[in-house]
């Protein structure tokens, strides 16, 4: 099933509440000294925009969301309230099209585990190119401990901790994240367990990594 057909069939598949990462990011940002001007946030793989809109409602910011599902972007644009239209923008496109933007924050929830090795490298490059030195990354991805999907389906050869059941999923270890995100200083990295209600009535049990890092200024 493609993302377009998933969104067409299930509409707001994870509901209209923010993701676990958006709640974490919002609490974190509300707990630090407020910036003098609105911060720029890039939401990579923003889906139908639930997190972009939540961040814009709760933090003094402008959010740019990009997703390559036209169905998701159409849903995001339709549900964008009038008072958010100046500070939230959505674009349909591949994350690779993001070229050297200088964002205060890159935010990306539940996208990385869907990517194969080359795409994960490209994704990290996109993050590196788009977050300012001293800027932050808020990131979530499935852990090896995920009870819903880990070990299900066909193990992918030459790809550690990756399986293909209905879709390809890569599961991260702490060591892998520390190694592959060394352009950031890790401030928070912890596993988070939750039950996710879906619009089709299913409930999924997940454990994911929640990660917050600050772009190193010495590289
Ligand atoms: C599991 S969904 C998460 C959506 C959103 N972050 C959320 O939590 O509501 C993953 C999203 O990544 C998007 N995606 C996958 N590959 C992409 C790519 N190469 N460029 C942009 N978006 C991509 C998909 O279209 C999908 O909307």
Coordinates of C-alpha atoms and ligand atoms in Angstrom, one line a residue:
X1 CA 0.0 0.0 0.0
X2 CA 1.4 3.4 -0.9
X3 CA 1.2 6.4 1.5
X4 CA -1.3 8.1 -0.8
X5 CA -3.7 5.1 -0.7
X6 CA -3.2 4.6 3.1
X7 CA -4.2 8.3 3.7
X8 CA -7.1 8.0 1.2
X9 CA -8.5 4.9 2.9
X10 CA -7.8 5.8 6.6
X11 CA -7.8 9.6 6.4
X12 CA -6.2 10.8 9.7
X13 CA -4.8 7.4 10.4
X14 CA -3.2 8.4 13.8
X15 CA -6.0 10.8 14.7
X16 CA -5.7 14.5 15.1
X17 CA -3.7 14.5 18.4
X18 CA 0.0 15.2 18.2
X19 CA 2.6 12.5 18.1
X20 CA 4.5 11.5 21.2
X21 CA 7.5 13.3 19.8
X22 CA 5.6 16.6 19.3
X23 CA 4.4 16.4 22.9
X24 CA 7.9 15.9 24.1
X25 CA 9.3 18.7 21.9
X26 CA 6.7 21.1 23.0
X27 CA 7.3 20.4 26.7
X28 CA 11.0 20.7 26.2
X29 CA 10.8 24.0 24.3
X30 CA 8.3 25.5 26.8
X31 CA 10.8 24.6 29.6
X32 CA 13.7 26.6 28.2
X33 CA 14.2 30.4 27.8
X34 CA 11.8 31.6 25.2
X35 CA 13.5 33.0 22.1
X36 CA 13.1 36.7 21.3
X37 CA 11.8 35.9 17.8
X38 CA 9.7 33.2 16.3
X39 CA 11.8 30.1 15.6
X40 CA 11.9 28.3 12.3
X41 CA 10.9 24.6 12.4
X42 CA 11.2 22.1 9.5
X43 CA 8.9 19.0 9.8
X44 CA 10.4 16.3 7.6
X45 CA 7.7 13.8 6.5
X46 CA 5.0 15.9 8.1
X47 CA 2.1 13.6 6.9
X48 CA -1.3 15.4 7.3
X49 CA 0.3 18.0 9.5
X50 CA -1.0 17.1 12.9
X51 CA 2.4 17.9 14.5
X52 CA 3.2 21.1 12.5
X53 CA -0.2 22.5 13.6
X54 CA 0.3 21.5 17.2
X55 CA 3.8 23.1 17.3
X56 CA 2.5 26.3 15.8
X57 CA -0.3 26.5 18.3
X58 CA 2.0 26.0 21.3
X59 CA 5.4 27.5 20.4
X60 CA 6.3 30.9 19.0
X61 CA 7.4 29.6 15.6
X62 CA 7.0 29.2 11.9
X63 CA 6.7 25.6 10.6
X64 CA 7.5 24.3 7.1
X65 CA 6.2 20.8 6.6
X66 CA 7.3 18.6 3.7
X67 CA 5.9 15.2 2.7
X68 CA 6.0 13.3 -0.6
X69 CA 2.4 12.1 -0.3
X70 CA 0.2 14.5 -2.2
X71 CA -2.8 13.1 -0.4
X72 CA -1.3 13.9 3.0
X73 CA -0.4 17.5 1.9
X74 CA -3.9 18.1 0.5
X75 CA -5.4 16.9 3.9
X76 CA -2.9 19.1 5.8
X77 CA -3.8 22.2 3.7
X78 CA -7.5 21.6 4.1
X79 CA -7.4 21.2 7.9
X80 CA -5.1 24.3 8.4
X81 CA -7.1 26.8 10.4
X82 CA -7.2 30.4 9.1
X83 CA -5.2 31.8 12.0
X84 CA -2.3 29.4 11.3
X85 CA -2.0 30.1 7.6
X86 CA 0.7 32.7 8.0
X87 CA 2.9 30.6 10.2
X88 CA 2.5 27.0 8.8
X89 CA 3.3 26.1 5.2
X90 CA 3.2 22.7 3.6
X91 CA 4.9 21.4 0.5
X92 CA 4.5 18.1 -1.4
X93 CA 8.0 16.8 -2.2
X94 CA 10.8 14.5 -1.3
X95 CA 13.0 15.4 1.7
X96 CA 16.0 15.5 -0.6
X97 CA 14.6 18.6 -2.2
X98 CA 15.3 20.5 1.0
X99 CA 18.4 22.4 0.1
X100 CA 20.6 24.0 2.8
X101 CA 17.8 25.7 4.7
X102 CA 18.9 27.1 8.0
X103 CA 16.3 26.0 10.5
X104 CA 16.5 26.5 14.2
X105 CA 14.8 23.1 14.6
X106 CA 14.4 20.0 12.4
X107 CA 11.6 17.8 13.7
X108 CA 10.9 14.4 12.2
X109 CA 8.5 11.8 13.7
X110 CA 8.3 8.2 12.7
X111 CA 9.9 8.5 9.2
X112 CA 13.5 7.2 9.6
X113 CA 12.5 3.6 10.3
X114 CA 10.8 3.5 6.9
X115 CA 14.0 4.3 5.0
X116 CA 16.5 1.8 3.5
X117 CA 20.2 2.3 4.2
X118 CA 21.0 4.7 1.3
X119 CA 17.9 6.8 2.1
X120 CA 18.8 6.9 5.8
X121 CA 22.2 8.3 4.8
X122 CA 20.5 10.9 2.5
X123 CA 18.0 11.7 5.3
X124 CA 20.8 12.4 7.8
X125 CA 22.5 14.6 5.2
X126 CA 19.3 16.5 4.8
X127 CA 19.0 17.0 8.6
X128 CA 22.7 18.1 8.8
X129 CA 22.3 20.6 5.9
X130 CA 19.1 22.1 7.2
X131 CA 19.7 22.6 10.9
X132 CA 21.7 25.6 12.0
X133 CA 24.9 25.1 14.1
X134 CA 23.5 25.2 17.6
X135 CA 20.1 24.3 16.4
X136 CA 18.1 21.2 17.5
X137 CA 16.9 18.0 16.1
X138 CA 13.8 16.3 17.5
X139 CA 13.6 12.8 16.1
X140 CA 11.7 9.5 16.7
X141 CA 12.2 6.1 15.2
X142 CA 11.3 2.5 16.1
X143 CA 13.5 0.7 18.5
X144 CA 14.7 -2.9 18.4
X145 CA 12.4 -3.4 21.4
X146 CA 9.3 -2.5 19.4
X147 CA 6.8 -5.3 20.2
X148 CA 4.5 -4.5 17.2
X149 CA 6.8 -5.0 14.3
X150 CA 10.3 -6.2 15.3
X151 CA 11.2 -9.6 13.9
X152 CA 8.0 -9.9 11.8
X153 CA 8.2 -10.7 8.1
X154 CA 11.3 -11.3 6.0
X155 CA 14.7 -10.3 7.4
X156 CA 16.5 -8.1 4.9
X157 CA 19.9 -9.4 3.8
X158 CA 22.9 -7.0 4.2
X159 CA 20.8 -4.6 6.3
X160 CA 21.1 -5.0 10.1
X161 CA 17.9 -5.1 12.0
X162 CA 15.6 -4.5 9.0
X163 CA 12.5 -6.6 8.1
X164 CA 9.9 -6.4 5.4
X165 CA 6.4 -7.5 6.3
X166 CA 3.7 -5.2 4.8
X167 CA 6.3 -2.5 4.6
X168 CA 10.1 -2.2 5.0
X169 CA 11.1 -1.3 8.6
X170 CA 14.5 -0.6 10.1
X171 CA 14.9 -0.8 13.9
X172 CA 17.6 1.3 15.5
X173 CA 19.9 0.5 18.4
X174 CA 21.3 3.2 20.8
X175 CA 24.8 2.5 19.5
X176 CA 23.7 3.0 15.9
X177 CA 22.1 6.3 16.7
X178 CA 25.1 7.6 18.6
X179 CA 27.4 6.6 15.7
X180 CA 25.3 7.9 12.8
X181 CA 24.2 11.2 14.4
X182 CA 27.7 12.2 15.6
X183 CA 27.2 15.7 13.9
X184 CA 24.9 16.3 16.9
X185 CA 25.5 16.4 20.7
X186 CA 22.9 14.1 22.1
X187 CA 21.0 15.8 24.9
X188 CA 18.1 13.3 25.3
X189 CA 17.9 9.7 24.0
X190 CA 15.4 7.3 25.6
X191 CA 13.0 4.5 24.7
X192 CA 9.3 5.4 25.0
X193 CA 6.5 2.8 25.1
X194 CA 2.9 3.6 24.1
X195 CA -0.3 2.3 22.6
X196 CA -1.3 3.9 19.3
X197 CA -5.0 4.0 18.4
X198 CA -5.6 4.1 14.6
X199 CA -8.6 5.4 12.7
X200 CA -9.5 1.8 11.6
X201 CA -10.0 0.7 15.2
X202 CA -6.6 -1.1 15.5
X203 CA -4.4 -0.5 18.5
X204 CA -0.6 -0.8 18.0
X205 CA 1.9 -1.3 20.8
X206 CA 5.1 0.5 20.1
X207 CA 8.5 1.3 21.6
X208 CA 10.4 4.0 19.9
X209 CA 13.5 6.1 20.4
X210 CA 12.9 9.7 21.3
X211 CA 16.0 11.8 20.5
X212 CA 16.9 15.4 20.9
X213 CA 20.3 16.6 19.8
X214 CA 22.0 19.9 19.2
X215 CA 24.1 20.5 16.0
X216 CA 27.7 20.7 16.9
X217 CA 29.4 24.0 16.1
X218 CA 33.0 22.6 16.0
X219 CA 32.6 20.6 12.8
Ligands
LIG1 C1 4.6 7.1 9.5 S1 4.3 8.6 8.5 C2 4.5 9.8 9.7 C3 3.8 11.1 9.4 C4 3.9 12.2 10.4 N1 5.3 12.5 10.7 C5 3.2 11.9 11.7 O1 3.8 11.4 12.6 O2 1.9 12.1 11.7 C6 5.7 8.7 7.5 C7 5.6 9.8 6.4 O3 6.8 9.9 5.8 C8 6.6 10.3 4.4 N2 7.7 10.0 3.6 C9 8.3 8.8 3.4 N3 9.4 9.0 2.5 C10 9.5 10.3 2.3 C11 10.3 11.1 1.5 N4 11.3 10.5 0.7 N5 10.2 12.4 1.4 C12 9.1 13.0 2.1 N6 8.3 12.3 2.9 C13 8.4 11.0 2.9 C14 5.3 9.5 4.1 O4 4.6 10.0 2.9 C15 4.5 9.6 5.4 O5 3.6 10.6 5.3

